mmCIF file of N, CA and C in Angstrom:
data_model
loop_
_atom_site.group_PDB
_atom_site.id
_atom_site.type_symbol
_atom_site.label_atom_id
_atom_site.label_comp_id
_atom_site.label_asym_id
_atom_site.label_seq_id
_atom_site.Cartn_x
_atom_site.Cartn_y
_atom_site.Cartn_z
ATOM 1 N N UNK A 1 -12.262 -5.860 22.165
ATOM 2 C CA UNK A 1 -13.355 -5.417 21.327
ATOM 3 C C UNK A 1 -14.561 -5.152 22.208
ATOM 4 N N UNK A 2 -15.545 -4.235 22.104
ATOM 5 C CA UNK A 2 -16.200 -3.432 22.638
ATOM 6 C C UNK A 2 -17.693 -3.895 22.137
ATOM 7 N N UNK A 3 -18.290 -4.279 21.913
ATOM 8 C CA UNK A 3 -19.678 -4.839 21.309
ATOM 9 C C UNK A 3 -21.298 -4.666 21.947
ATOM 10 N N UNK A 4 -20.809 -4.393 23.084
ATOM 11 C CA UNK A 4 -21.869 -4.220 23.902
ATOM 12 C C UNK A 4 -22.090 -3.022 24.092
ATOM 13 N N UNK A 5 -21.630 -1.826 23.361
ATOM 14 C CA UNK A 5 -21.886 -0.330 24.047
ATOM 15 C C UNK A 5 -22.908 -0.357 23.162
ATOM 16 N N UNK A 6 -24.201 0.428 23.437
ATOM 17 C CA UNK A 6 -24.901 0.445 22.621
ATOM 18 C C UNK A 6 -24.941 2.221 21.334
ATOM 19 N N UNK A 7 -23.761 2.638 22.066
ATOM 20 C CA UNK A 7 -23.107 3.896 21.259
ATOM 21 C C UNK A 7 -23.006 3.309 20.014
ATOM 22 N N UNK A 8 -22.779 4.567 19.046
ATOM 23 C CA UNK A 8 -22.489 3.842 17.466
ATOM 24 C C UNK A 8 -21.004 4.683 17.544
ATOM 25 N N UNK A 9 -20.118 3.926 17.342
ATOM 26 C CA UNK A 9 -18.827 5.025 16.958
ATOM 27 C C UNK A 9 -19.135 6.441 16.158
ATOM 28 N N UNK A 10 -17.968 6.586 17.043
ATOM 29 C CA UNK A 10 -18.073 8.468 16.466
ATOM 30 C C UNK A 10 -17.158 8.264 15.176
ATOM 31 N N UNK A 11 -17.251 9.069 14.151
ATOM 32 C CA UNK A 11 -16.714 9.510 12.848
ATOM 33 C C UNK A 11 -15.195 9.873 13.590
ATOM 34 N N UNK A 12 -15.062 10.462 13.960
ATOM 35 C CA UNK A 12 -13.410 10.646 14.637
ATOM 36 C C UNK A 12 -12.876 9.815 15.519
ATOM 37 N N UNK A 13 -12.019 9.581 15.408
ATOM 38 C CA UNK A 13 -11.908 8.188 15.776
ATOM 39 C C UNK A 13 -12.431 6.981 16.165
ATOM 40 N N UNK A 14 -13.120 6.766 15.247
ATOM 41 C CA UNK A 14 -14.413 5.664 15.335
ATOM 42 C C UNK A 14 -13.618 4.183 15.634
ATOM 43 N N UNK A 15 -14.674 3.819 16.806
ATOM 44 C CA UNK A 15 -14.046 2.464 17.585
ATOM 45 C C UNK A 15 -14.706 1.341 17.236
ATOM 46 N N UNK A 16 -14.547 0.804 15.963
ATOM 47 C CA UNK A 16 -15.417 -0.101 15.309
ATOM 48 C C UNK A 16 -14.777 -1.192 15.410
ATOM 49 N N UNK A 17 -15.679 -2.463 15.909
ATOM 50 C CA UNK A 17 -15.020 -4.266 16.235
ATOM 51 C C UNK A 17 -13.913 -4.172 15.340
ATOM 52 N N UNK A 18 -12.959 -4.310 15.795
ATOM 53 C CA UNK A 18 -11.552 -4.970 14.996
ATOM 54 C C UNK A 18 -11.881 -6.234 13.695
ATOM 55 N N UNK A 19 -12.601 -6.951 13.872
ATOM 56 C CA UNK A 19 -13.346 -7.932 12.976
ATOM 57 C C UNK A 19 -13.773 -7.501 11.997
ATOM 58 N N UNK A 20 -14.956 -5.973 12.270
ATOM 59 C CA UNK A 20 -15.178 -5.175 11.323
ATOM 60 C C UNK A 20 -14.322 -4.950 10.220
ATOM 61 N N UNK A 21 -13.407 -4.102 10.673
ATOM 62 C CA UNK A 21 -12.050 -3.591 10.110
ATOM 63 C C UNK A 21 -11.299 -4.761 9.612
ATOM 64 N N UNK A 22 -10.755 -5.826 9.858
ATOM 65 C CA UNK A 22 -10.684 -7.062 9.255
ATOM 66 C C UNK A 22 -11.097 -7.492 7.834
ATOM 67 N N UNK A 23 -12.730 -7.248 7.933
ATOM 68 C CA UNK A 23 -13.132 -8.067 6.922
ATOM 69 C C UNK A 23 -13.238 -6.938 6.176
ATOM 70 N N UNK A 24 -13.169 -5.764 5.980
ATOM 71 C CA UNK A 24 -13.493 -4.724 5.022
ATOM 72 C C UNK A 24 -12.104 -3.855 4.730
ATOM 73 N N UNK A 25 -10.939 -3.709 5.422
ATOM 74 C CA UNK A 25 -9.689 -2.863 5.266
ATOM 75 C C UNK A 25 -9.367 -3.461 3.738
ATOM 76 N N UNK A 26 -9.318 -4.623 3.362
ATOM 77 C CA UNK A 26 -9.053 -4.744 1.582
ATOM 78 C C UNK A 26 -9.348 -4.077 1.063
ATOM 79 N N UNK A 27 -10.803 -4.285 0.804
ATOM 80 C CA UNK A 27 -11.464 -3.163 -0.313
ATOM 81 C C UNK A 27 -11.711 -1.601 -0.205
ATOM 82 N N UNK A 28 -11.426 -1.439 1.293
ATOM 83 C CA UNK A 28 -11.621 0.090 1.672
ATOM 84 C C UNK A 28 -9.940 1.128 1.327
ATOM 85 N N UNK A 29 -8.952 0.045 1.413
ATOM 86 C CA UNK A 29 -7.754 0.198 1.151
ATOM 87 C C UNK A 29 -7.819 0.907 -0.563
ATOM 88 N N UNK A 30 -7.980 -0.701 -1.302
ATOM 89 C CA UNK A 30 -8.591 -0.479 -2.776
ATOM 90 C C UNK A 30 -9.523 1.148 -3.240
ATOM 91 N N UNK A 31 -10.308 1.482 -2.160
ATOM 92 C CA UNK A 31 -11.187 2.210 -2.649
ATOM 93 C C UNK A 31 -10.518 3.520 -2.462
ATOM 94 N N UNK A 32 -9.353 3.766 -1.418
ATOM 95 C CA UNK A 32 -8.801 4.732 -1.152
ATOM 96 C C UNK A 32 -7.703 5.422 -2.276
ATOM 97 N N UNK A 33 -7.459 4.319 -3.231
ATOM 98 C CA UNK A 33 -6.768 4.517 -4.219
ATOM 99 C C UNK A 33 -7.062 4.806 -5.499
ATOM 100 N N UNK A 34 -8.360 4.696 -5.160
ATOM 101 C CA UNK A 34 -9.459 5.113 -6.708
ATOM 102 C C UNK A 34 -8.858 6.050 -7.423
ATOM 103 N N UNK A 35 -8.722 7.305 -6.145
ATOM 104 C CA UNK A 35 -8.990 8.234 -6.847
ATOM 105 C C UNK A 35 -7.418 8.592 -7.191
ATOM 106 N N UNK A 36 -6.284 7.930 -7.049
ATOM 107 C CA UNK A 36 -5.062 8.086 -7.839
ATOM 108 C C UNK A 36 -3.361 7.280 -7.290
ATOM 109 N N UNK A 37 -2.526 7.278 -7.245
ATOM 110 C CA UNK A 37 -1.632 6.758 -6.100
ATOM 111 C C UNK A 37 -1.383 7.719 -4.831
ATOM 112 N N UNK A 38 -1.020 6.527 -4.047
ATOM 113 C CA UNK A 38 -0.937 7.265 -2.958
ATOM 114 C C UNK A 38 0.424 6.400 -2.081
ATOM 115 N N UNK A 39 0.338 7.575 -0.952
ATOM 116 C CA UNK A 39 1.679 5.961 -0.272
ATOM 117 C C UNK A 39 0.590 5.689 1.233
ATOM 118 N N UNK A 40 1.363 4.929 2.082
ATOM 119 C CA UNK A 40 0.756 4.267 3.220
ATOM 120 C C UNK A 40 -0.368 5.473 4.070
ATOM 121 N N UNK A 41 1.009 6.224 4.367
ATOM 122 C CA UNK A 41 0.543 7.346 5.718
ATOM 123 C C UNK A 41 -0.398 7.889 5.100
ATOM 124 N N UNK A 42 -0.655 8.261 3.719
ATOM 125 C CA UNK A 42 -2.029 8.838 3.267
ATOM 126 C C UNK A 42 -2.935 8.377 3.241
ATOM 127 N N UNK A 43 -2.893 7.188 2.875
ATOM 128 C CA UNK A 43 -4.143 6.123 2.954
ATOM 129 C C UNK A 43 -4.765 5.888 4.350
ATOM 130 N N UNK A 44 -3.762 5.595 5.468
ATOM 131 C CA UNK A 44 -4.331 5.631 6.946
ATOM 132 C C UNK A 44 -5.023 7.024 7.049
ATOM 133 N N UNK A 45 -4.484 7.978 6.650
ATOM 134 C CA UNK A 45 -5.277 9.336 7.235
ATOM 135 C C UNK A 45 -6.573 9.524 6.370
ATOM 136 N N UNK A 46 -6.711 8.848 5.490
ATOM 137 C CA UNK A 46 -8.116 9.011 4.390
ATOM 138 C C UNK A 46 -8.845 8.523 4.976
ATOM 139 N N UNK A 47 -8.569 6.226 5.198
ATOM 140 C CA UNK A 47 -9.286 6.007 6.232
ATOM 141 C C UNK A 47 -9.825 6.764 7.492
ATOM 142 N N UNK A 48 -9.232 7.325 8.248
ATOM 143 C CA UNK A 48 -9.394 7.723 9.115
ATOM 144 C C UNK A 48 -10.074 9.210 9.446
ATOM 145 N N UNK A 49 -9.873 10.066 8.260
ATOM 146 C CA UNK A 49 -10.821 11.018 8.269
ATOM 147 C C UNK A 49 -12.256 10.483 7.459
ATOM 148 N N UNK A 50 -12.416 9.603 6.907
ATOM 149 C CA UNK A 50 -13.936 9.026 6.650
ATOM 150 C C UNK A 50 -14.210 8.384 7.935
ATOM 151 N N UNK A 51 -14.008 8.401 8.660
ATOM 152 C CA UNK A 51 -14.506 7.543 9.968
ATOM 153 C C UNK A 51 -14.501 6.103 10.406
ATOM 154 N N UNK A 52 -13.009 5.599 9.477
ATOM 155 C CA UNK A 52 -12.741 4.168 10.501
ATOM 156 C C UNK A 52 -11.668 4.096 11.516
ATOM 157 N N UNK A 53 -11.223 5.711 11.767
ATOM 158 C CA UNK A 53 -10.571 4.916 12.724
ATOM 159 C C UNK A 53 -8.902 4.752 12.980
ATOM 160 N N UNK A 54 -8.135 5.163 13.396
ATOM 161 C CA UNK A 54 -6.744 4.796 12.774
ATOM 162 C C UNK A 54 -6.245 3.156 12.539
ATOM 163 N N UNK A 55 -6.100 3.164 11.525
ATOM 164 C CA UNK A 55 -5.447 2.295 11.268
ATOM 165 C C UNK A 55 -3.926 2.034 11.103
ATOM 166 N N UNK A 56 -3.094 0.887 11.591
ATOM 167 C CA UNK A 56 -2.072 1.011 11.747
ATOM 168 C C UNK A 56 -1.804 0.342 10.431
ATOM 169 N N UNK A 57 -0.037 1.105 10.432
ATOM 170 C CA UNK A 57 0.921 0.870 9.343
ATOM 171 C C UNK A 57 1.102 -0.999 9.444
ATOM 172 N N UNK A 58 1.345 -1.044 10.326
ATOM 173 C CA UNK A 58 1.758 -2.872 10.734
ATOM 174 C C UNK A 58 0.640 -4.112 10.080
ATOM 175 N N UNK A 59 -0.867 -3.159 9.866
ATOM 176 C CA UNK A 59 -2.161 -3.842 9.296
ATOM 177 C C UNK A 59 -1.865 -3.453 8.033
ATOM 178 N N UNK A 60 -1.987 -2.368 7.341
ATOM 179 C CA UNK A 60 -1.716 -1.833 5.909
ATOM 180 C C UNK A 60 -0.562 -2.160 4.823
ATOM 181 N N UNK A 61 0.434 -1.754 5.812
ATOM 182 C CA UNK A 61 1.522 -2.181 4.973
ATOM 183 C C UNK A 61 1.647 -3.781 4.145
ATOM 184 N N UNK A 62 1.552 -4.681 4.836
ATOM 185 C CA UNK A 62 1.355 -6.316 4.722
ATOM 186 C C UNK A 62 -0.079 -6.472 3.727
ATOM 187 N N UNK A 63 -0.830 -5.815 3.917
ATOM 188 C CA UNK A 63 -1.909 -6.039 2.775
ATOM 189 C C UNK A 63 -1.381 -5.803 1.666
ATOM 190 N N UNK A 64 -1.228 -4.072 1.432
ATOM 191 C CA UNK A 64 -1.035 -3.541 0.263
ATOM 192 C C UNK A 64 0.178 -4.257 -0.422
ATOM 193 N N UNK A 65 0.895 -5.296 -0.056
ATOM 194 C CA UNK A 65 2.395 -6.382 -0.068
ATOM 195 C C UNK A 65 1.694 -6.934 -0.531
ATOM 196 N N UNK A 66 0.440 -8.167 -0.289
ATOM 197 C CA UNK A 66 -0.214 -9.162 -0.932
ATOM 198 C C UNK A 66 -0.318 -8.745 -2.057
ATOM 199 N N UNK A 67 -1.411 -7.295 -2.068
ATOM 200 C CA UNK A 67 -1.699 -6.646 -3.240
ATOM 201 C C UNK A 67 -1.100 -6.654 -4.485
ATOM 202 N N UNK A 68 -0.385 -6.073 -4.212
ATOM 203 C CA UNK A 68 1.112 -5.877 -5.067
ATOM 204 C C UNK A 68 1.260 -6.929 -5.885
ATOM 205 N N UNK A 69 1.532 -8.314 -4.907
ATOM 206 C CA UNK A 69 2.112 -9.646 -5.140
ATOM 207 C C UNK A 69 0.827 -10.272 -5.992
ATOM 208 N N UNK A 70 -0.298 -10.056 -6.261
ATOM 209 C CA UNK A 70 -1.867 -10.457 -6.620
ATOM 210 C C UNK A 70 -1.854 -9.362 -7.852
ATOM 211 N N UNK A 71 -0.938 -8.545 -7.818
ATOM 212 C CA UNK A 71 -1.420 -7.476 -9.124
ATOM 213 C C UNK A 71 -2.767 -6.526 -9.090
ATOM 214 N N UNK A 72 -3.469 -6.270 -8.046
ATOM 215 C CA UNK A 72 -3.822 -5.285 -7.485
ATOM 216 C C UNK A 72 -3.201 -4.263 -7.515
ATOM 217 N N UNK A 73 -1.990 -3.820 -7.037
ATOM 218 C CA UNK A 73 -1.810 -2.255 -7.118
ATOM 219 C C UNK A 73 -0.338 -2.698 -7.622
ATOM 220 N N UNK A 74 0.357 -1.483 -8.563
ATOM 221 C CA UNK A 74 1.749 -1.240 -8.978
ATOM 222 C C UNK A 74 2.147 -0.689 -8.104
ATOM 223 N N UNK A 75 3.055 -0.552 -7.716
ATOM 224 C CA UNK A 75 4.294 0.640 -6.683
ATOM 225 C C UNK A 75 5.217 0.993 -7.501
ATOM 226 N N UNK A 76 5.681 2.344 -6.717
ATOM 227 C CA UNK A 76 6.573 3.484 -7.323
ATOM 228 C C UNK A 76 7.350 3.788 -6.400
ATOM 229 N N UNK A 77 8.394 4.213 -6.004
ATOM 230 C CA UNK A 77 8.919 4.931 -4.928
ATOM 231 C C UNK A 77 9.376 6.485 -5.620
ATOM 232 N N UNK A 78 9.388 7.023 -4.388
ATOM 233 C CA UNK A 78 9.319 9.032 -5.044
ATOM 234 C C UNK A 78 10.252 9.056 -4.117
ATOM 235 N N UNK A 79 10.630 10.283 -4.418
ATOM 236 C CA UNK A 79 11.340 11.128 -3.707
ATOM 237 C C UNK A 79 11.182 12.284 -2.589
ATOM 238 N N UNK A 80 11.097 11.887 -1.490
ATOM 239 C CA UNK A 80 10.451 12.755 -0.969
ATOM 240 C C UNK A 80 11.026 14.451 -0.885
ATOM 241 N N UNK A 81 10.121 15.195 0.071
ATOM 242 C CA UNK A 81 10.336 16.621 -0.060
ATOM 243 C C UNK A 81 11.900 17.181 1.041
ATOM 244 N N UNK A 82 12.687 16.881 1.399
ATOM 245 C CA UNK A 82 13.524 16.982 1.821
ATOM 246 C C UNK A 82 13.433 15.991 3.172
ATOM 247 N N UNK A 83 12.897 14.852 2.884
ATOM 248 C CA UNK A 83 12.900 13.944 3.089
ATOM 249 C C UNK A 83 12.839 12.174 3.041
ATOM 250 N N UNK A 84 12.597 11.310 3.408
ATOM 251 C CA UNK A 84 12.806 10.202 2.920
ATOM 252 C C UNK A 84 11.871 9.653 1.734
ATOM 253 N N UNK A 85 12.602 9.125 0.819
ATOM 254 C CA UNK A 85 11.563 8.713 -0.326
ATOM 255 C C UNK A 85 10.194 8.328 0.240
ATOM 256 N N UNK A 86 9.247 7.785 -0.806
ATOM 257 C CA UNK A 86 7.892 7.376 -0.269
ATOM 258 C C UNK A 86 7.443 6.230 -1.411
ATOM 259 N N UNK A 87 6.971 5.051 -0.881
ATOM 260 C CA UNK A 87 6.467 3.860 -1.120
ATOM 261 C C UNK A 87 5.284 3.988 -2.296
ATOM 262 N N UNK A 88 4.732 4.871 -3.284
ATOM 263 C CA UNK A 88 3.573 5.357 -3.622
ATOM 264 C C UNK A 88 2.766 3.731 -4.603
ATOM 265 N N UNK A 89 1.618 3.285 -4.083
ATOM 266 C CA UNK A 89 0.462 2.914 -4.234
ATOM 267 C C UNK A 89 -0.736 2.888 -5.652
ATOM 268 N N UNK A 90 -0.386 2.229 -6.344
ATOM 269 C CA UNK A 90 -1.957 3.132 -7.111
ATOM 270 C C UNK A 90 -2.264 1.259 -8.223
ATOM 271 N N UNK A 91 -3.404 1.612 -8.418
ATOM 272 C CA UNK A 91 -4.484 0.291 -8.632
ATOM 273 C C UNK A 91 -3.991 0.553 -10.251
ATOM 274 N N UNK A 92 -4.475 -1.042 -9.953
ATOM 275 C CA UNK A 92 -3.767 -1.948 -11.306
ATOM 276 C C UNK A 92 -5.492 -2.086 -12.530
ATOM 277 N N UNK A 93 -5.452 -2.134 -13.742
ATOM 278 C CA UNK A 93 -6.697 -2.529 -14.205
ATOM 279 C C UNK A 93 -7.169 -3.446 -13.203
ATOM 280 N N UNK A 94 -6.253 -4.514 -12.939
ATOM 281 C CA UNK A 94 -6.846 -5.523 -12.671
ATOM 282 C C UNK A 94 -7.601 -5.383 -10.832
ATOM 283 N N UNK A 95 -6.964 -4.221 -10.213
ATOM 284 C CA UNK A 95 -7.050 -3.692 -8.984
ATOM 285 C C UNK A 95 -8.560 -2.726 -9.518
ATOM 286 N N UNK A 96 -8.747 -2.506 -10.261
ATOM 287 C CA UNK A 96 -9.923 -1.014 -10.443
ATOM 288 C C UNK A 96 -11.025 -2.682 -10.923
ATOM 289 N N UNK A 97 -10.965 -3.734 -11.619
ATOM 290 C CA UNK A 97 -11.939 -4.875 -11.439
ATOM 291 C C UNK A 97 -12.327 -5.239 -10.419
ATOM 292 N N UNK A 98 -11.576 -5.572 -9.661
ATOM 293 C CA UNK A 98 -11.543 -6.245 -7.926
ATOM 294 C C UNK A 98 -12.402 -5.302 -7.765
ATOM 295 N N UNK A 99 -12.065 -4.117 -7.351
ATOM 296 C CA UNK A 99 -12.455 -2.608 -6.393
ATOM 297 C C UNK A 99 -14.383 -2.842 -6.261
ATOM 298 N N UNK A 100 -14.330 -2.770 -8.069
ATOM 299 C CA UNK A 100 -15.581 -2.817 -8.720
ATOM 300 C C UNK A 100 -16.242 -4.164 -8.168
ATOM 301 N N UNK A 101 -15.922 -5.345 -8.203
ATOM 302 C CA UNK A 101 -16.113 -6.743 -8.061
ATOM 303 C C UNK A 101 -17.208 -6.148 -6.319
ATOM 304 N N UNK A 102 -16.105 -6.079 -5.402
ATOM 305 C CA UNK A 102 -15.740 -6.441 -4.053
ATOM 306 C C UNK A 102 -16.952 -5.033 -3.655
ATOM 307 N N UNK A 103 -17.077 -3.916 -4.393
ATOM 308 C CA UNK A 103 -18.388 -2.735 -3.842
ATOM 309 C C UNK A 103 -19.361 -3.573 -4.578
ATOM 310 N N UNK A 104 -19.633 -4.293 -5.511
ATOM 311 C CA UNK A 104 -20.426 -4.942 -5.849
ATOM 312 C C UNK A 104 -21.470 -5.730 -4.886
ATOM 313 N N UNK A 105 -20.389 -6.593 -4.396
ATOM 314 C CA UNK A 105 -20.913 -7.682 -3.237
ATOM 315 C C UNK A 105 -21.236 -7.311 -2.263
ATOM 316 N N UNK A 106 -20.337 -6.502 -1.646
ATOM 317 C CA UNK A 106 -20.291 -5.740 -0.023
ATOM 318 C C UNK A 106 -21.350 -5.038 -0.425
ATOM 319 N N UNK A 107 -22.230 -4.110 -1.337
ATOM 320 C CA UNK A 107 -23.595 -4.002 -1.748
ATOM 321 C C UNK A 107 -24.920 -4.511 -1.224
ATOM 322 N N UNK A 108 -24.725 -6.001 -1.730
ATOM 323 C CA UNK A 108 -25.481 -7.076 -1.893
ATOM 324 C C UNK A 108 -25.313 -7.058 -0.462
ATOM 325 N N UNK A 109 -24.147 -7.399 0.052
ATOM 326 C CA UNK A 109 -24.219 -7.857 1.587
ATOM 327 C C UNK A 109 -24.872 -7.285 2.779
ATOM 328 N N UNK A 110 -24.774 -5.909 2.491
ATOM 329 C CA UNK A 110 -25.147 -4.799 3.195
ATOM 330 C C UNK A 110 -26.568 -4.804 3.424
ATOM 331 N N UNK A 111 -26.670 -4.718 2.098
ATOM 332 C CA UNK A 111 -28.838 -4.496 2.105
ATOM 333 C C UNK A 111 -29.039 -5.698 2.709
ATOM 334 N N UNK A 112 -28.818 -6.789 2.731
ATOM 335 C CA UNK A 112 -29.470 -8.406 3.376
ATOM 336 C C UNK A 112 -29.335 -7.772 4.842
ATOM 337 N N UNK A 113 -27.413 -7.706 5.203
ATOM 338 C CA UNK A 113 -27.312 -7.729 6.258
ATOM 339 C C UNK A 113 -29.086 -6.489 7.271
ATOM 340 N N UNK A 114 -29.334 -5.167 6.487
ATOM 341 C CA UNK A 114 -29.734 -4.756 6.987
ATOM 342 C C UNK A 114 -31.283 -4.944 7.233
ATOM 343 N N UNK A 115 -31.390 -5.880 6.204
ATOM 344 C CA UNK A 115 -32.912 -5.831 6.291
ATOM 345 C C UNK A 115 -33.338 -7.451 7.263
ATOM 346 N N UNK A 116 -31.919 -8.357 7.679
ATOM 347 C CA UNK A 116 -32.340 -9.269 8.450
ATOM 348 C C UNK A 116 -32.200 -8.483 9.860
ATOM 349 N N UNK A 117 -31.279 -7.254 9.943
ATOM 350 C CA UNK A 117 -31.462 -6.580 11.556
ATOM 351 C C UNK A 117 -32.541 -5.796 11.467
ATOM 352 N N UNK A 118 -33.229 -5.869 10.820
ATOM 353 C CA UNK A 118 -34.484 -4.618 10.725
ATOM 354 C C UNK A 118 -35.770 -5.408 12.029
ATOM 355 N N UNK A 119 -35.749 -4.895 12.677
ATOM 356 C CA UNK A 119 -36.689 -4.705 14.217
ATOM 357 C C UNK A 119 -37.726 -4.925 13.835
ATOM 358 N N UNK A 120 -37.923 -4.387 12.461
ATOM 359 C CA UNK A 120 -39.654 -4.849 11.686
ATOM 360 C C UNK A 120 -40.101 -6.540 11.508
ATOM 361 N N UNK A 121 -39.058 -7.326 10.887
ATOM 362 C CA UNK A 121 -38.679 -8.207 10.193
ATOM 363 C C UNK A 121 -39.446 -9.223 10.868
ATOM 364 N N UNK A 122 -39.747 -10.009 10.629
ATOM 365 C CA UNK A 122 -40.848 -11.368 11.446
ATOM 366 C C UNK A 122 -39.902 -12.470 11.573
ATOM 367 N N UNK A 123 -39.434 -12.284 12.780
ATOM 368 C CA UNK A 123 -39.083 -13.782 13.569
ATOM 369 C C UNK A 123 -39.735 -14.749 13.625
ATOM 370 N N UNK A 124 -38.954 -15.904 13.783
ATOM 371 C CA UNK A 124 -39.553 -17.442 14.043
ATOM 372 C C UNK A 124 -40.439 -17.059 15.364
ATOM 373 N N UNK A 125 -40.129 -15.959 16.526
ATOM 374 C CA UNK A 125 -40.733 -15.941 17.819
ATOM 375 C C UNK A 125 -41.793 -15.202 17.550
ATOM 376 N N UNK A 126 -42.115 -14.457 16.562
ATOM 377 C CA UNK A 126 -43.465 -13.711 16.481
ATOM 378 C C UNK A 126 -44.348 -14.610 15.853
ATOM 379 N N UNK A 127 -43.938 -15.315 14.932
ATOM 380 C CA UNK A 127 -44.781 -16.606 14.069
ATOM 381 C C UNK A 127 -45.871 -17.300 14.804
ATOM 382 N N UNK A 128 -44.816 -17.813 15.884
ATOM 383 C CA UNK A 128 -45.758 -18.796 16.852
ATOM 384 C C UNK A 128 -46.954 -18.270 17.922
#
């Protein structure tokens, strides 16, 4: 992990702390499915054309399994186009609550997080 560049990742293949990606691939997973089912390889390339990054099948797959198992998302398998079926993905009521729940918080989290890095903000070291 890379932390010290003072670069901000690029949108194409954006090289964001693994930790990052960690604590947010749930709900970004979730959010990728909003907009209908999907199977794995689509979801990595959604991620990844919004700018996190590729994400691997070996991280995704095993989530969207919990998921499943938590009632988060239903699965389907299709048929593919002259090829191998496909795993297809898509959010449960109870998965479109979470979704809602989890942008809720990560919300909340965001604005704090940004306004305690804000350069403006009055430290204990400016106080004194």
């Amino acid at each position: 992990m890379n932390v010290s560049s003072s670069d901000p990742p690029s949108p194409e293949g954006a090289d964001w702390p693994s930790d990052w990606l960690r604590a947010t691939l749930g709900f970004l997973a979730l959010r990728a499915l909003a907009a209908g089912p999907s199977y794995g390889y689509a979801i990595i390339g959604d991620l990844e054309q919004h700018g996190f990054g590729a994400i691997k099948g070996g991280t995704l797959y095993p989530l969207l399994t919990r998921y499943e198992v938590a009632g988060l998302v239903a699965t389907e398998w299709r048929a593919g186009d002259g090829g191998p079926g496909r795993k297809y993905f898509a959010l449960t009521d109870h998965g479109r609550a979470e979704l809602a729940r989890l942008s809720t918080h990560w919300q909340r989290f965001a604005d704090t997080s940004i306004r305690y890095l804000d350069p403006e903000r009055s430290t204990k070291e400016t106080l004194e």
